[in-house]
């Protein structure tokens, strides 16, 4: 692990032209699953085969068509992807209340990735697993309960109903895949905001500040919640921090000019990924071809607006959604104007 006083490469002074050098390499489906930084290029066939051969499919990922919203004309060119982070080892490590996913994992993290029609930015909304929402056919419950009641299709239906917005694709990623991915990239650098020692990895400590994580450390970093006063809130922030760091490393000049490193990254992560049946490398390439200038700096992370924690009528600890601001977000999605929503709400 690299500690704060140790040196690290600063690429902030690179010219835009240099930063774009090498982005003519297709990162393939890996980058889309990790939030869509792609560029069309010469390794398409090898990467596509590695990803399509390695990933699983989420059969029947969507609800019945009659139950789904349609995109408005303004948002017809936008792409919405539901990312499901799941942890196949969570139960053995003392975590509770994880609903089983169809691919055998457990729902832990939900992120809605919105790529606007003009491709100017990527907007990632984390949805707290204890968010108290209307689950179609089941009344009020935590969003995580949707998986227990009806798997991925009901989770999609719940979010589509909440936001009146159509989800185009679904991808589920097991946290175990982050270990091999991180090591394939030669480690991932993060700037940790809060020093902590993971409750499930007593031999590890994450100091505050800049440090480089290996695979085992990355897993412990994204899993931990018990070490924080605000629990899942800080875990979500740490997961966002890690994902952005991974994307920064994937789109760095050193990675993009190293076909072997890219291919190994895809091979390491692919077995831990399940995607809906319409999401394959060809679809990824089609989306990626429209995003040639995107970098990790164009990504915006925020959490679905909420009023903090509370108690349900039956005594459960829940996250209370801020429906007034969520309605503004839904309107922005339908008008394809999420950038303005983020600016107006200082997110």
GROMACS .gro file of C-alpha atoms in nm:
model
  347
    1UNK     CA    1   0.000   0.000   0.000
    2UNK     CA    2   0.136   0.346  -0.087
    3UNK     CA    3   0.102   0.589   0.204
    4UNK     CA    4   0.030   0.962   0.176
    5UNK     CA    5   0.392   1.078   0.191
    6UNK     CA    6   0.496   0.861  -0.101
    7UNK     CA    7   0.515   1.010  -0.448
    8UNK     CA    8   0.266   0.947  -0.723
    9UNK     CA    9   0.229   1.056  -1.084
   10UNK     CA   10   0.051   1.386  -1.140
   11UNK     CA   11  -0.102   1.405  -1.489
   12UNK     CA   12  -0.300   1.726  -1.428
   13UNK     CA   13  -0.061   1.929  -1.643
   14UNK     CA   14  -0.094   1.709  -1.952
   15UNK     CA   15  -0.246   1.879  -2.253
   16UNK     CA   16  -0.591   1.764  -2.371
   17UNK     CA   17  -0.428   1.629  -2.685
   18UNK     CA   18  -0.186   1.411  -2.483
   19UNK     CA   19  -0.465   1.292  -2.255
   20UNK     CA   20  -0.658   1.174  -2.558
   21UNK     CA   21  -0.356   0.988  -2.699
   22UNK     CA   22  -0.431   0.617  -2.699
   23UNK     CA   23  -0.808   0.653  -2.657
   24UNK     CA   24  -0.834   0.501  -3.003
   25UNK     CA   25  -0.819   0.168  -2.824
   26UNK     CA   26  -1.149  -0.004  -2.754
   27UNK     CA   27  -1.163  -0.082  -2.384
   28UNK     CA   28  -1.444  -0.317  -2.470
   29UNK     CA   29  -1.736  -0.419  -2.259
   30UNK     CA   30  -1.533  -0.401  -1.938
   31UNK     CA   31  -1.532  -0.022  -1.942
   32UNK     CA   32  -1.904   0.003  -2.011
   33UNK     CA   33  -1.983  -0.227  -1.720
   34UNK     CA   34  -1.762  -0.002  -1.508
   35UNK     CA   35  -1.954   0.300  -1.636
   36UNK     CA   36  -1.897   0.341  -1.999
   37UNK     CA   37  -1.563   0.498  -2.087
   38UNK     CA   38  -1.497   0.356  -2.431
   39UNK     CA   39  -1.334   0.443  -2.759
   40UNK     CA   40  -1.355   0.254  -3.086
   41UNK     CA   41  -1.030   0.094  -3.196
   42UNK     CA   42  -0.810  -0.190  -3.298
   43UNK     CA   43  -0.856  -0.455  -3.028
   44UNK     CA   44  -1.230  -0.496  -3.082
   45UNK     CA   45  -1.233  -0.860  -3.189
   46UNK     CA   46  -1.005  -0.993  -2.913
   47UNK     CA   47  -1.170  -0.789  -2.639
   48UNK     CA   48  -1.520  -0.867  -2.760
   49UNK     CA   49  -1.449  -1.241  -2.764
   50UNK     CA   50  -1.287  -1.228  -2.419
   51UNK     CA   51  -1.581  -1.039  -2.271
   52UNK     CA   52  -1.864  -1.224  -2.442
   53UNK     CA   53  -1.707  -1.564  -2.365
   54UNK     CA   54  -1.642  -1.476  -2.003
   55UNK     CA   55  -1.960  -1.302  -1.890
   56UNK     CA   56  -2.291  -1.451  -1.781
   57UNK     CA   57  -2.634  -1.340  -1.898
   58UNK     CA   58  -2.917  -1.209  -1.682
   59UNK     CA   59  -3.210  -1.383  -1.848
   60UNK     CA   60  -3.540  -1.198  -1.819
   61UNK     CA   61  -3.383  -0.889  -1.663
   62UNK     CA   62  -3.674  -0.660  -1.748
   63UNK     CA   63  -4.043  -0.647  -1.647
   64UNK     CA   64  -4.326  -0.695  -1.893
   65UNK     CA   65  -4.323  -0.432  -2.166
   66UNK     CA   66  -4.673  -0.312  -2.075
   67UNK     CA   67  -4.545  -0.213  -1.730
   68UNK     CA   68  -4.256  -0.002  -1.856
   69UNK     CA   69  -4.230   0.372  -1.937
   70UNK     CA   70  -4.125   0.490  -2.281
   71UNK     CA   71  -3.857   0.750  -2.345
   72UNK     CA   72  -3.966   1.097  -2.446
   73UNK     CA   73  -3.842   1.251  -2.768
   74UNK     CA   74  -3.596   1.468  -2.575
   75UNK     CA   75  -3.434   1.170  -2.404
   76UNK     CA   76  -3.457   0.915  -2.687
   77UNK     CA   77  -3.083   0.926  -2.753
   78UNK     CA   78  -2.979   0.891  -2.388
   79UNK     CA   79  -2.865   0.561  -2.238
   80UNK     CA   80  -2.959   0.444  -1.886
   81UNK     CA   81  -2.776   0.148  -1.731
   82UNK     CA   82  -2.856  -0.007  -1.393
   83UNK     CA   83  -2.539  -0.137  -1.225
   84UNK     CA   84  -2.586  -0.391  -0.948
   85UNK     CA   85  -2.290  -0.450  -0.720
   86UNK     CA   86  -2.326  -0.780  -0.537
   87UNK     CA   87  -2.109  -0.965  -0.291
   88UNK     CA   88  -2.101  -1.345  -0.298
   89UNK     CA   89  -1.888  -1.348   0.018
   90UNK     CA   90  -2.096  -1.100   0.219
   91UNK     CA   91  -2.287  -1.359   0.419
   92UNK     CA   92  -1.974  -1.546   0.521
   93UNK     CA   93  -1.825  -1.218   0.643
   94UNK     CA   94  -2.113  -1.137   0.872
   95UNK     CA   95  -2.324  -0.916   0.644
   96UNK     CA   96  -2.698  -0.965   0.666
   97UNK     CA   97  -3.015  -0.905   0.469
   98UNK     CA   98  -2.870  -0.938   0.120
   99UNK     CA   99  -3.133  -1.049  -0.130
  100UNK     CA  100  -3.021  -1.320  -0.371
  101UNK     CA  101  -2.978  -1.219  -0.734
  102UNK     CA  102  -3.057  -1.453  -1.024
  103UNK     CA  103  -2.687  -1.505  -1.096
  104UNK     CA  104  -2.622  -1.628  -0.741
  105UNK     CA  105  -2.485  -1.304  -0.597
  106UNK     CA  106  -2.642  -1.067  -0.348
  107UNK     CA  107  -2.771  -0.716  -0.400
  108UNK     CA  108  -2.551  -0.470  -0.217
  109UNK     CA  109  -2.496  -0.164  -0.434
  110UNK     CA  110  -2.716  -0.001  -0.697
  111UNK     CA  111  -2.607   0.271  -0.937
  112UNK     CA  112  -2.800   0.426  -1.223
  113UNK     CA  113  -2.563   0.534  -1.500
  114UNK     CA  114  -2.705   0.805  -1.727
  115UNK     CA  115  -2.527   0.889  -2.052
  116UNK     CA  116  -2.699   1.193  -2.208
  117UNK     CA  117  -2.782   1.222  -2.576
  118UNK     CA  118  -2.505   1.474  -2.637
  119UNK     CA  119  -2.252   1.241  -2.463
  120UNK     CA  120  -2.119   1.537  -2.263
  121UNK     CA  121  -2.054   1.368  -1.932
  122UNK     CA  122  -2.163   1.056  -1.747
  123UNK     CA  123  -2.393   1.083  -1.444
  124UNK     CA  124  -2.388   0.808  -1.182
  125UNK     CA  125  -2.656   0.797  -0.913
  126UNK     CA  126  -2.603   0.567  -0.615
  127UNK     CA  127  -2.923   0.428  -0.463
  128UNK     CA  128  -2.892   0.338  -0.096
  129UNK     CA  129  -3.004  -0.020  -0.044
  130UNK     CA  130  -3.230   0.080   0.252
  131UNK     CA  131  -3.417   0.349   0.055
  132UNK     CA  132  -3.787   0.319   0.146
  133UNK     CA  133  -3.992   0.303  -0.174
  134UNK     CA  134  -4.311   0.167  -0.323
  135UNK     CA  135  -4.235  -0.185  -0.449
  136UNK     CA  136  -4.496  -0.273  -0.716
  137UNK     CA  137  -4.737  -0.533  -0.580
  138UNK     CA  138  -4.581  -0.529  -0.233
  139UNK     CA  139  -4.630  -0.183  -0.086
  140UNK     CA  140  -4.361   0.014   0.097
  141UNK     CA  141  -4.029  -0.160   0.156
  142UNK     CA  142  -3.655  -0.113   0.119
  143UNK     CA  143  -3.540  -0.110  -0.244
  144UNK     CA  144  -3.321  -0.409  -0.162
  145UNK     CA  145  -3.638  -0.606  -0.084
  146UNK     CA  146  -3.739  -0.581  -0.449
  147UNK     CA  147  -3.477  -0.845  -0.530
  148UNK     CA  148  -3.618  -1.082  -0.269
  149UNK     CA  149  -3.973  -1.031  -0.398
  150UNK     CA  150  -3.907  -1.043  -0.772
  151UNK     CA  151  -3.538  -1.043  -0.862
  152UNK     CA  152  -3.383  -0.801  -1.111
  153UNK     CA  153  -3.707  -0.740  -1.309
  154UNK     CA  154  -3.886  -0.606  -1.001
  155UNK     CA  155  -3.588  -0.388  -0.906
  156UNK     CA  156  -3.592  -0.243  -1.259
  157UNK     CA  157  -3.969  -0.191  -1.242
  158UNK     CA  158  -3.938  -0.017  -0.903
  159UNK     CA  159  -3.677   0.230  -1.026
  160UNK     CA  160  -3.851   0.289  -1.359
  161UNK     CA  161  -4.168   0.369  -1.166
  162UNK     CA  162  -3.988   0.597  -0.923
  163UNK     CA  163  -3.814   0.795  -1.197
  164UNK     CA  164  -4.064   0.747  -1.482
  165UNK     CA  165  -3.757   0.663  -1.687
  166UNK     CA  166  -3.673   0.360  -1.899
  167UNK     CA  167  -3.365   0.155  -1.810
  168UNK     CA  168  -3.191   0.031  -2.124
  169UNK     CA  169  -2.944  -0.218  -1.981
  170UNK     CA  170  -2.860  -0.400  -1.659
  171UNK     CA  171  -2.521  -0.527  -1.542
  172UNK     CA  172  -2.440  -0.710  -1.218
  173UNK     CA  173  -2.083  -0.717  -1.089
  174UNK     CA  174  -1.958  -0.938  -0.805
  175UNK     CA  175  -1.708  -0.753  -0.586
  176UNK     CA  176  -1.474  -1.052  -0.611
  177UNK     CA  177  -1.397  -0.942  -0.966
  178UNK     CA  178  -1.241  -0.621  -0.840
  179UNK     CA  179  -0.951  -0.812  -0.689
  180UNK     CA  180  -0.820  -0.949  -1.019
  181UNK     CA  181  -0.903  -0.628  -1.205
  182UNK     CA  182  -0.712  -0.414  -0.956
  183UNK     CA  183  -0.407  -0.640  -0.971
  184UNK     CA  184  -0.422  -0.656  -1.353
  185UNK     CA  185  -0.401  -0.276  -1.357
  186UNK     CA  186  -0.098  -0.282  -1.128
  187UNK     CA  187  -0.292  -0.135  -0.837
  188UNK     CA  188  -0.539   0.153  -0.817
  189UNK     CA  189  -0.467   0.486  -0.651
  190UNK     CA  190  -0.728   0.652  -0.429
  191UNK     CA  191  -0.733   0.954  -0.198
  192UNK     CA  192  -0.899   0.815   0.115
  193UNK     CA  193  -1.104   1.080   0.301
  194UNK     CA  194  -1.135   0.894   0.634
  195UNK     CA  195  -0.880   0.670   0.804
  196UNK     CA  196  -1.027   0.333   0.908
  197UNK     CA  197  -0.948  -0.030   0.983
  198UNK     CA  198  -1.187  -0.281   0.818
  199UNK     CA  199  -1.383  -0.486   1.071
  200UNK     CA  200  -1.350  -0.799   0.855
  201UNK     CA  201  -0.977  -0.755   0.775
  202UNK     CA  202  -0.803  -0.687   1.104
  203UNK     CA  203  -0.458  -0.685   0.947
  204UNK     CA  204  -0.539  -0.390   0.719
  205UNK     CA  205  -0.552  -0.018   0.788
  206UNK     CA  206  -0.639   0.258   0.542
  207UNK     CA  207  -0.483   0.590   0.647
  208UNK     CA  208  -0.628   0.918   0.534
  209UNK     CA  209  -0.477   1.043   0.210
  210UNK     CA  210  -0.335   0.914  -0.117
  211UNK     CA  211  -0.250   0.544  -0.136
  212UNK     CA  212  -0.238   0.264  -0.390
  213UNK     CA  213  -0.458  -0.041  -0.332
  214UNK     CA  214  -0.383  -0.395  -0.446
  215UNK     CA  215  -0.663  -0.642  -0.513
  216UNK     CA  216  -0.718  -0.764  -0.156
  217UNK     CA  217  -0.707  -0.409  -0.023
  218UNK     CA  218  -0.953  -0.287  -0.284
  219UNK     CA  219  -1.203  -0.556  -0.181
  220UNK     CA  220  -1.178  -0.460   0.184
  221UNK     CA  221  -1.205  -0.091   0.096
  222UNK     CA  222  -1.529  -0.119  -0.105
  223UNK     CA  223  -1.694  -0.369   0.132
  224UNK     CA  224  -1.653  -0.194   0.466
  225UNK     CA  225  -1.945  -0.015   0.635
  226UNK     CA  226  -1.930  -0.105   1.005
  227UNK     CA  227  -1.620   0.109   1.066
  228UNK     CA  228  -1.809   0.430   0.986
  229UNK     CA  229  -2.053   0.630   1.195
  230UNK     CA  230  -2.279   0.675   0.891
  231UNK     CA  231  -2.239   0.315   0.769
  232UNK     CA  232  -2.368   0.268   0.417
  233UNK     CA  233  -2.334   0.637   0.333
  234UNK     CA  234  -1.956   0.623   0.360
  235UNK     CA  235  -1.941   0.283   0.194
  236UNK     CA  236  -2.126   0.426  -0.106
  237UNK     CA  237  -1.884   0.721  -0.119
  238UNK     CA  238  -1.587   0.483  -0.102
  239UNK     CA  239  -1.730   0.267  -0.380
  240UNK     CA  240  -1.778   0.575  -0.598
  241UNK     CA  241  -1.421   0.684  -0.521
  242UNK     CA  242  -1.281   0.344  -0.615
  243UNK     CA  243  -1.481   0.311  -0.939
  244UNK     CA  244  -1.371   0.654  -1.055
  245UNK     CA  245  -1.010   0.563  -0.974
  246UNK     CA  246  -1.041   0.239  -1.176
  247UNK     CA  247  -1.176   0.429  -1.474
  248UNK     CA  248  -0.899   0.682  -1.446
  249UNK     CA  249  -0.643   0.400  -1.455
  250UNK     CA  250  -0.819   0.221  -1.742
  251UNK     CA  251  -0.818   0.536  -1.954
  252UNK     CA  252  -0.466   0.643  -1.865
  253UNK     CA  253  -0.210   0.662  -2.142
  254UNK     CA  254  -0.005   0.379  -1.990
  255UNK     CA  255  -0.301   0.140  -1.992
  256UNK     CA  256  -0.445   0.234  -2.329
  257UNK     CA  257  -0.111   0.179  -2.503
  258UNK     CA  258  -0.068  -0.164  -2.342
  259UNK     CA  259  -0.297  -0.415  -2.521
  260UNK     CA  260  -0.189  -0.695  -2.287
  261UNK     CA  261  -0.294  -0.501  -1.976
  262UNK     CA  262  -0.632  -0.416  -2.129
  263UNK     CA  263  -0.699  -0.775  -2.232
  264UNK     CA  264  -0.595  -0.910  -1.892
  265UNK     CA  265  -0.825  -0.658  -1.721
  266UNK     CA  266  -1.118  -0.777  -1.931
  267UNK     CA  267  -1.037  -1.143  -1.865
  268UNK     CA  268  -1.007  -1.087  -1.490
  269UNK     CA  269  -1.341  -0.908  -1.452
  270UNK     CA  270  -1.559  -1.083  -1.711
  271UNK     CA  271  -1.632  -1.402  -1.508
  272UNK     CA  272  -1.775  -1.185  -1.229
  273UNK     CA  273  -2.011  -0.993  -1.456
  274UNK     CA  274  -2.366  -1.074  -1.566
  275UNK     CA  275  -2.541  -0.853  -1.822
  276UNK     CA  276  -2.885  -0.841  -1.979
  277UNK     CA  277  -2.922  -1.038  -2.300
  278UNK     CA  278  -2.905  -0.731  -2.524
  279UNK     CA  279  -2.577  -0.603  -2.381
  280UNK     CA  280  -2.281  -0.752  -2.564
  281UNK     CA  281  -1.954  -0.622  -2.703
  282UNK     CA  282  -2.118  -0.505  -3.026
  283UNK     CA  283  -2.365  -0.290  -2.833
  284UNK     CA  284  -2.080  -0.158  -2.620
  285UNK     CA  285  -1.882  -0.063  -2.930
  286UNK     CA  286  -2.183   0.118  -3.076
  287UNK     CA  287  -2.217   0.330  -2.763
  288UNK     CA  288  -1.843   0.375  -2.728
  289UNK     CA  289  -1.806   0.507  -3.081
  290UNK     CA  290  -2.018   0.807  -2.980
  291UNK     CA  291  -1.795   0.890  -2.680
  292UNK     CA  292  -1.443   0.943  -2.817
  293UNK     CA  293  -1.346   1.234  -2.590
  294UNK     CA  294  -1.484   1.113  -2.256
  295UNK     CA  295  -1.246   1.088  -1.960
  296UNK     CA  296  -1.286   1.006  -1.590
  297UNK     CA  297  -1.300   1.380  -1.525
  298UNK     CA  298  -1.632   1.394  -1.712
  299UNK     CA  299  -1.801   1.166  -1.459
  300UNK     CA  300  -2.038   1.301  -1.195
  301UNK     CA  301  -2.130   1.089  -0.890
  302UNK     CA  302  -2.413   1.165  -0.649
  303UNK     CA  303  -2.652   0.976  -0.422
  304UNK     CA  304  -3.026   0.956  -0.485
  305UNK     CA  305  -3.159   1.252  -0.282
  306UNK     CA  306  -3.273   1.153   0.066
  307UNK     CA  307  -3.352   1.303   0.405
  308UNK     CA  308  -3.124   1.072   0.601
  309UNK     CA  309  -3.221   0.773   0.810
  310UNK     CA  310  -3.547   0.709   0.993
  311UNK     CA  311  -3.782   0.435   1.109
  312UNK     CA  312  -4.064   0.268   0.919
  313UNK     CA  313  -4.403   0.210   1.085
  314UNK     CA  314  -4.293  -0.145   1.170
  315UNK     CA  315  -3.964  -0.030   1.324
  316UNK     CA  316  -3.713  -0.092   1.044
  317UNK     CA  317  -3.415   0.139   1.003
  318UNK     CA  318  -3.458   0.300   0.661
  319UNK     CA  319  -3.327   0.573   0.432
  320UNK     CA  320  -3.601   0.832   0.372
  321UNK     CA  321  -3.615   0.946   0.008
  322UNK     CA  322  -3.651   1.318  -0.066
  323UNK     CA  323  -3.936   1.283  -0.312
  324UNK     CA  324  -3.950   1.653  -0.405
  325UNK     CA  325  -3.591   1.650  -0.532
  326UNK     CA  326  -3.627   1.300  -0.676
  327UNK     CA  327  -3.920   1.428  -0.883
  328UNK     CA  328  -3.691   1.704  -1.013
  329UNK     CA  329  -3.435   1.438  -1.103
  330UNK     CA  330  -3.699   1.233  -1.284
  331UNK     CA  331  -3.804   1.540  -1.481
  332UNK     CA  332  -3.440   1.609  -1.571
  333UNK     CA  333  -3.394   1.251  -1.693
  334UNK     CA  334  -3.700   1.278  -1.914
  335UNK     CA  335  -3.589   1.613  -2.054
  336UNK     CA  336  -3.231   1.487  -2.092
  337UNK     CA  337  -3.110   1.774  -1.876
  338UNK     CA  338  -2.938   1.603  -1.585
  339UNK     CA  339  -2.640   1.837  -1.610
  340UNK     CA  340  -2.861   2.132  -1.517
  341UNK     CA  341  -3.019   1.933  -1.233
  342UNK     CA  342  -2.676   1.852  -1.089
  343UNK     CA  343  -2.571   2.218  -1.113
  344UNK     CA  344  -2.894   2.351  -0.961
  345UNK     CA  345  -2.872   2.114  -0.664
  346UNK     CA  346  -2.496   2.150  -0.616
  347UNK     CA  347  -2.440   1.775  -0.643
   0.00000   0.00000   0.00000
